[in-house]
PDB file of C-alpha atoms in Angstrom:
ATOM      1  CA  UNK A   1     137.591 -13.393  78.512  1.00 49.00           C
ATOM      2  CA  UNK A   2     138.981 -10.148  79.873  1.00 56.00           C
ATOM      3  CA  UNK A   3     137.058  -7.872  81.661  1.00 63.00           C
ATOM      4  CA  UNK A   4     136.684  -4.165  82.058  1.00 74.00           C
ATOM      5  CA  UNK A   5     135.058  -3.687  84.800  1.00 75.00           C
ATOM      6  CA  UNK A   6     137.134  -1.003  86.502  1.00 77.00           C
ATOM      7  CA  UNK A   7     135.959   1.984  85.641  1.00 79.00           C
ATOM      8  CA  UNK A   8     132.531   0.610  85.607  1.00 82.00           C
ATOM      9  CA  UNK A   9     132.527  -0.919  89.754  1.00 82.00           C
ATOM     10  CA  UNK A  10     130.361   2.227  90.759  1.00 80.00           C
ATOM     11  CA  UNK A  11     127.880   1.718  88.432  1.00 81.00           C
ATOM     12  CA  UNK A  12     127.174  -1.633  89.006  1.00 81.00           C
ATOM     13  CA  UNK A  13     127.145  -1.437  92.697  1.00 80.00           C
ATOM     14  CA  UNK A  14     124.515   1.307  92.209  1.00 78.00           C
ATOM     15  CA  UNK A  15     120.576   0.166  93.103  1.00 75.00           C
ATOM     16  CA  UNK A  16     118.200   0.081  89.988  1.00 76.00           C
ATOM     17  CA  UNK A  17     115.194   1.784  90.518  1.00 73.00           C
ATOM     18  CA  UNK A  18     112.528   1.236  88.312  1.00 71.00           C
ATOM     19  CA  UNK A  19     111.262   4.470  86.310  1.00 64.00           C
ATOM     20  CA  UNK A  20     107.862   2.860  88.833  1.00 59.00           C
ATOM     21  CA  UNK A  21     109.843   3.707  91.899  1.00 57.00           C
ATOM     22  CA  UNK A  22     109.886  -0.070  92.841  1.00 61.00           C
ATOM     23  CA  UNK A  23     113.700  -0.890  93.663  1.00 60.00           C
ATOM     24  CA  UNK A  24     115.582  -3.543  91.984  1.00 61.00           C
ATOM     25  CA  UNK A  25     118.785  -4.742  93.222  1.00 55.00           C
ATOM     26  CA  UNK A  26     121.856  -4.966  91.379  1.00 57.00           C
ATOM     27  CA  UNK A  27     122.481  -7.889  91.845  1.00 57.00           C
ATOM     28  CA  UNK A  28     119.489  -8.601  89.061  1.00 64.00           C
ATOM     29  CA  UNK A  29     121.984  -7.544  86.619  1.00 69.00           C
ATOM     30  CA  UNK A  30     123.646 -11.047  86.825  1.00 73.00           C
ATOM     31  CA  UNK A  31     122.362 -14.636  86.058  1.00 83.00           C
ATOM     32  CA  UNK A  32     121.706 -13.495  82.320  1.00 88.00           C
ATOM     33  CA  UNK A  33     124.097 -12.130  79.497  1.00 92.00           C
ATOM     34  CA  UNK A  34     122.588  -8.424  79.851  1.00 90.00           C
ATOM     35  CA  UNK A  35     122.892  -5.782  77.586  1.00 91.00           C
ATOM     36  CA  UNK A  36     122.910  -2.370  80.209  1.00 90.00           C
ATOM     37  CA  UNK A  37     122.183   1.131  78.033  1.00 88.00           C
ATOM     38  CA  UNK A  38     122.366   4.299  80.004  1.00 87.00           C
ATOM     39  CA  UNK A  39     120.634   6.367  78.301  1.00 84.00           C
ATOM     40  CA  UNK A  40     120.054  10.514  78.738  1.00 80.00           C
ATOM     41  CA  UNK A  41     116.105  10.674  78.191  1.00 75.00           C
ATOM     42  CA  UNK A  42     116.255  14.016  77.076  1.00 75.00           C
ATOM     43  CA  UNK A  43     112.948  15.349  75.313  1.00 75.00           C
ATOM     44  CA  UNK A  44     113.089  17.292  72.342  1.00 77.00           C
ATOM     45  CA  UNK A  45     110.958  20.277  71.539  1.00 78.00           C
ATOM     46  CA  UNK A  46     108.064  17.972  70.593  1.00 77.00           C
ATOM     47  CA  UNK A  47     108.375  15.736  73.919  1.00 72.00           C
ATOM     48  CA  UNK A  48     109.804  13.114  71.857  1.00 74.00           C
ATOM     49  CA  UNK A  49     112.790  11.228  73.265  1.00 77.00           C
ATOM     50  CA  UNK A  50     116.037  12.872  72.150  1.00 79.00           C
ATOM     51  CA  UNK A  51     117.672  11.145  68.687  1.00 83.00           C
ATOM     52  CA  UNK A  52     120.736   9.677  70.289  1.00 83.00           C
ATOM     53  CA  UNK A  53     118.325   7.719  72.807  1.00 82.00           C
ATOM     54  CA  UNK A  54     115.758   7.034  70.333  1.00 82.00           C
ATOM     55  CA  UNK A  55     118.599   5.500  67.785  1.00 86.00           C
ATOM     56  CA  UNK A  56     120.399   3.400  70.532  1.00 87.00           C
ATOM     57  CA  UNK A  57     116.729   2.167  71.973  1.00 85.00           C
ATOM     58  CA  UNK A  58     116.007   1.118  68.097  1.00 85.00           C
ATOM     59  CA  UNK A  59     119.207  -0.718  68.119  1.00 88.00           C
ATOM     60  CA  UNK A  60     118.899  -2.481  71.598  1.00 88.00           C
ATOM     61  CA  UNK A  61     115.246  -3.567  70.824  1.00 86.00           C
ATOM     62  CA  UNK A  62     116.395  -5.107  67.644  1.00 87.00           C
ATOM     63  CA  UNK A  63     119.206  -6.744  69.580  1.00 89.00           C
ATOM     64  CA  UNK A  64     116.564  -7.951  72.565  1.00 86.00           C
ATOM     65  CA  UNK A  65     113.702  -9.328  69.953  1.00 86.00           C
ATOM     66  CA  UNK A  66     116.339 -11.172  68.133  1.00 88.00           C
ATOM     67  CA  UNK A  67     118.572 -12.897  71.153  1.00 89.00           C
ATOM     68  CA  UNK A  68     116.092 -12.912  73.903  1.00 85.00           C
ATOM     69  CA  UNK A  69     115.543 -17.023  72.749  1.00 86.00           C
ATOM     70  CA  UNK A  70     119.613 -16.855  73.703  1.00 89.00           C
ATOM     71  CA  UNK A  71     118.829 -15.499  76.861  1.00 88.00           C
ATOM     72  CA  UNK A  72     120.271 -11.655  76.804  1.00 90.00           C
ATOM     73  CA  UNK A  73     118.350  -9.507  78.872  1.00 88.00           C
ATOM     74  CA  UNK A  74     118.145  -5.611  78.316  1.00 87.00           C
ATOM     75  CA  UNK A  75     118.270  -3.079  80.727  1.00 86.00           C
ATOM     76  CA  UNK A  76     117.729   0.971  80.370  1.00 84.00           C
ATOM     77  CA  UNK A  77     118.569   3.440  82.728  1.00 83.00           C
ATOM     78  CA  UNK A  78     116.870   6.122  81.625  1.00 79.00           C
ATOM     79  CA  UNK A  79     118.159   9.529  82.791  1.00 76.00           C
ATOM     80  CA  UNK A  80     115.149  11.541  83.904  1.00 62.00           C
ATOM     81  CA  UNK A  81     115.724  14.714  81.766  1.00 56.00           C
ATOM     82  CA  UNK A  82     115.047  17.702  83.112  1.00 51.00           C
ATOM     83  CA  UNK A  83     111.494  18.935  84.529  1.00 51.00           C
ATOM     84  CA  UNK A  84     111.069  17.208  87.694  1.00 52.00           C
ATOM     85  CA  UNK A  85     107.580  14.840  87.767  1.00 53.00           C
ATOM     86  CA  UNK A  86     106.523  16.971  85.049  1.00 52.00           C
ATOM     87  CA  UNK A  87     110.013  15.583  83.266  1.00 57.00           C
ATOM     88  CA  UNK A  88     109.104  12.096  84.576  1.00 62.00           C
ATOM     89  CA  UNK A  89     105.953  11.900  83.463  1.00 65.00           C
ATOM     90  CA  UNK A  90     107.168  13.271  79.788  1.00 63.00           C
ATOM     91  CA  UNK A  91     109.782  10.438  79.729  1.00 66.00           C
ATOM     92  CA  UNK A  92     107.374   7.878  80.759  1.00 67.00           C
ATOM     93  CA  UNK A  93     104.938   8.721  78.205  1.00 68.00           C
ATOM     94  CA  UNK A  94     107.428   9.106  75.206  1.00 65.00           C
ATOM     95  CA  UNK A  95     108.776   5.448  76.422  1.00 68.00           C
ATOM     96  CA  UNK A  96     105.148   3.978  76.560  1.00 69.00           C
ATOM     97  CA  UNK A  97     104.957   4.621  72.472  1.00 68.00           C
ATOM     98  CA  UNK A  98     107.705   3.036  71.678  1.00 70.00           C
ATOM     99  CA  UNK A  99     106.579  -0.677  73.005  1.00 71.00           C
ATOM    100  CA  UNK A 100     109.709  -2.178  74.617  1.00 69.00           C
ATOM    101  CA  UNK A 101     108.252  -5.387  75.656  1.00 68.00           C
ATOM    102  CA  UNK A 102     111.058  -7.414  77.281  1.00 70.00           C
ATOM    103  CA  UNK A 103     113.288  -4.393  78.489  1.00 75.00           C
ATOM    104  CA  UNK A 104     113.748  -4.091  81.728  1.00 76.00           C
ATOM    105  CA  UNK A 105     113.504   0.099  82.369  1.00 74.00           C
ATOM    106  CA  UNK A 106     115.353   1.955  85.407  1.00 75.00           C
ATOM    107  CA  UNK A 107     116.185   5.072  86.422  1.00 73.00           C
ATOM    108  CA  UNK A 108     119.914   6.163  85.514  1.00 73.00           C
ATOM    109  CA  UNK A 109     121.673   6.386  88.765  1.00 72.00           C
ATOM    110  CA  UNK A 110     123.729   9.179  89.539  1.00 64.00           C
ATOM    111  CA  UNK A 111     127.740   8.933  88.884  1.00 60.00           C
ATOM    112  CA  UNK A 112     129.706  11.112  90.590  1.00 53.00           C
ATOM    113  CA  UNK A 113     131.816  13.012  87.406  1.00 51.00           C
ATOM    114  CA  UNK A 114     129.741  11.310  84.941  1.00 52.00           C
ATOM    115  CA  UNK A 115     127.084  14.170  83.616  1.00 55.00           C
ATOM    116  CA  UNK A 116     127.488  13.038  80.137  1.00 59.00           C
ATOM    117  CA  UNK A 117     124.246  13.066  77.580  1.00 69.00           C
ATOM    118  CA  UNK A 118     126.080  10.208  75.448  1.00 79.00           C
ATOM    119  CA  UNK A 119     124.967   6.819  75.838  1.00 85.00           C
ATOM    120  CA  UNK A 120     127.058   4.066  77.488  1.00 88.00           C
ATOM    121  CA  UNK A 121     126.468   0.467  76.787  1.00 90.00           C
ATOM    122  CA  UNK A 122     127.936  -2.268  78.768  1.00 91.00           C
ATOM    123  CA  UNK A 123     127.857  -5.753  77.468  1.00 92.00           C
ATOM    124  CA  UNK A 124     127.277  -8.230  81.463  1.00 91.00           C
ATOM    125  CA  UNK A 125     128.423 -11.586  81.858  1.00 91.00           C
ATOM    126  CA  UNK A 126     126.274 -13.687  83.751  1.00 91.00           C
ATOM    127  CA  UNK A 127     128.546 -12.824  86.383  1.00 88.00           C
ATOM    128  CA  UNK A 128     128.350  -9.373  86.189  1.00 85.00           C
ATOM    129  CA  UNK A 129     131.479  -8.599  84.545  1.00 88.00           C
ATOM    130  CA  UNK A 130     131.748  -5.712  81.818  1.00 90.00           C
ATOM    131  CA  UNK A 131     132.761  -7.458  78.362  1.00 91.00           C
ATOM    132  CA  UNK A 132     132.286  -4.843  76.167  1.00 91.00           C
ATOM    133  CA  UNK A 133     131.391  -1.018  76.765  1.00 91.00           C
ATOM    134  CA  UNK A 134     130.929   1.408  73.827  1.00 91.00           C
ATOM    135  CA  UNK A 135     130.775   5.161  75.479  1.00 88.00           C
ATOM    136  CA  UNK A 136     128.643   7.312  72.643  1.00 84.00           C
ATOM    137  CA  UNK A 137     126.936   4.284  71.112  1.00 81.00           C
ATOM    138  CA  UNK A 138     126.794   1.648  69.677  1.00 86.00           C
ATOM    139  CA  UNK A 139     126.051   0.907  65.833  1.00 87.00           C
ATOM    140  CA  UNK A 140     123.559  -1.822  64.836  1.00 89.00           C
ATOM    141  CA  UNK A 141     126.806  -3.966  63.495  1.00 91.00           C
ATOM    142  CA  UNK A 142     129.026  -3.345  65.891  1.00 92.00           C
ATOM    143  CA  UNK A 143     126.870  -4.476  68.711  1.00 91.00           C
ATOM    144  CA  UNK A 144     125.316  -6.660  66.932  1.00 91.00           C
ATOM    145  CA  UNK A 145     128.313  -8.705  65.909  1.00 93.00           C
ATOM    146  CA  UNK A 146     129.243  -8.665  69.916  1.00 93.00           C
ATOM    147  CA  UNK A 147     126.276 -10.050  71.127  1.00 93.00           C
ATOM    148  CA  UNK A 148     126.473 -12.620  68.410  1.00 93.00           C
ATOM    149  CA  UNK A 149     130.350 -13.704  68.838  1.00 93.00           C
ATOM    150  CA  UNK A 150     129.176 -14.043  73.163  1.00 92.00           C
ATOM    151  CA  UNK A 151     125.838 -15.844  72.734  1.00 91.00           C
ATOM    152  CA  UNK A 152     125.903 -17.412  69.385  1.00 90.00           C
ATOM    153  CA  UNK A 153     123.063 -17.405  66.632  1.00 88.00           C
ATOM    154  CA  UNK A 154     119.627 -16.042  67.217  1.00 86.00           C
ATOM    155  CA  UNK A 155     117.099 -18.643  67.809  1.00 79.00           C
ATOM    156  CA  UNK A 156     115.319 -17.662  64.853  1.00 71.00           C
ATOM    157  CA  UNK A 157     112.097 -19.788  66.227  1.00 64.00           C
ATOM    158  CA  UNK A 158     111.961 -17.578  69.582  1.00 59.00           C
ATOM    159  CA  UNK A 159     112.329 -13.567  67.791  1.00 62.00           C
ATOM    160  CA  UNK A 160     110.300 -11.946  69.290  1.00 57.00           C
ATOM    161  CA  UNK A 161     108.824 -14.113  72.048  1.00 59.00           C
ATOM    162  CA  UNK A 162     109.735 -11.960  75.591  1.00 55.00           C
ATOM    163  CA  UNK A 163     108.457 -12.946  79.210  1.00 54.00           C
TER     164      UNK A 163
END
């Protein structure tokens, strides 16, 4: 299958650091089929995550509860908004009440040129290569279908089983 993973090399080389502070290396990306959201984390009025993130997390937690069995892993970077610790600390709470057992959560890492609020989602080969990549979002469908033309049926007996 071709890849894209061109414009994407930066990214990928980038550290993950957990929204924790503990520091994952990038190399963790690879070994699974991984679905990688970057996400902005901005807080509405209400502290609430913004709706683009809170649509594409509802999508990708769909998409981890159904093929986790198949072996996709999720990953969010999570930008950190704006505020600081007090920012943090927002994000981190508005993340905790949404209940993303299985999902892996980072911290975005900073692009150089890439200040953007719209999601990107990559779709990782095992070997870390970019299949798919939907800048904006992704619809339930669309990435849905994707994930299901790479790893095949859900294993309907494992939804919603995570590690």
């Amino acid at each position: 299958a071709p890849t894209l993973d061109r414009p994407y090399r930066e990214l990928l080389a980038k550290p993950l650091i957990g929204l924790d502070d503990g520091i994952r290396l990038p190399q963790q990306l690879g070994g699974n089929w991984t679905i990688y959201a970057m996400l902005s984390g901005g807080l509405d009025a209400s502290g609430l995550l913004d709706e683009k993130s809170r649509k594409q997390l509802t999508v990708v937690k769909s998409l981890t509860l159904q093929f986790h069995g198949n072996g996709l892993r999720t990953v969010i970077a999570m930008g950190a908004g704006a505020g600081g610790d007090l920012g943090r600390r927002a994000l981190a709470n508005a993340i905790s009440d949404l209940s993303l057992a299985g999902v892996a959560l980072v911290a975005a890492p900073a692009i150089q040129g890439n200040d953007s609020a719209e999601p990107l989602l990559l779709l990782l080969s095992p070997e870390r290569h970019v299949i798919r990549a939907w800048r904006g979002g992704a619809g339930a469908a669309e990435l849905g279908i994707a994930v299901r033309q790479t790893l095949g049926s859900p294993r309907y007996s494992q939804i919603g089983e995570t590690d």
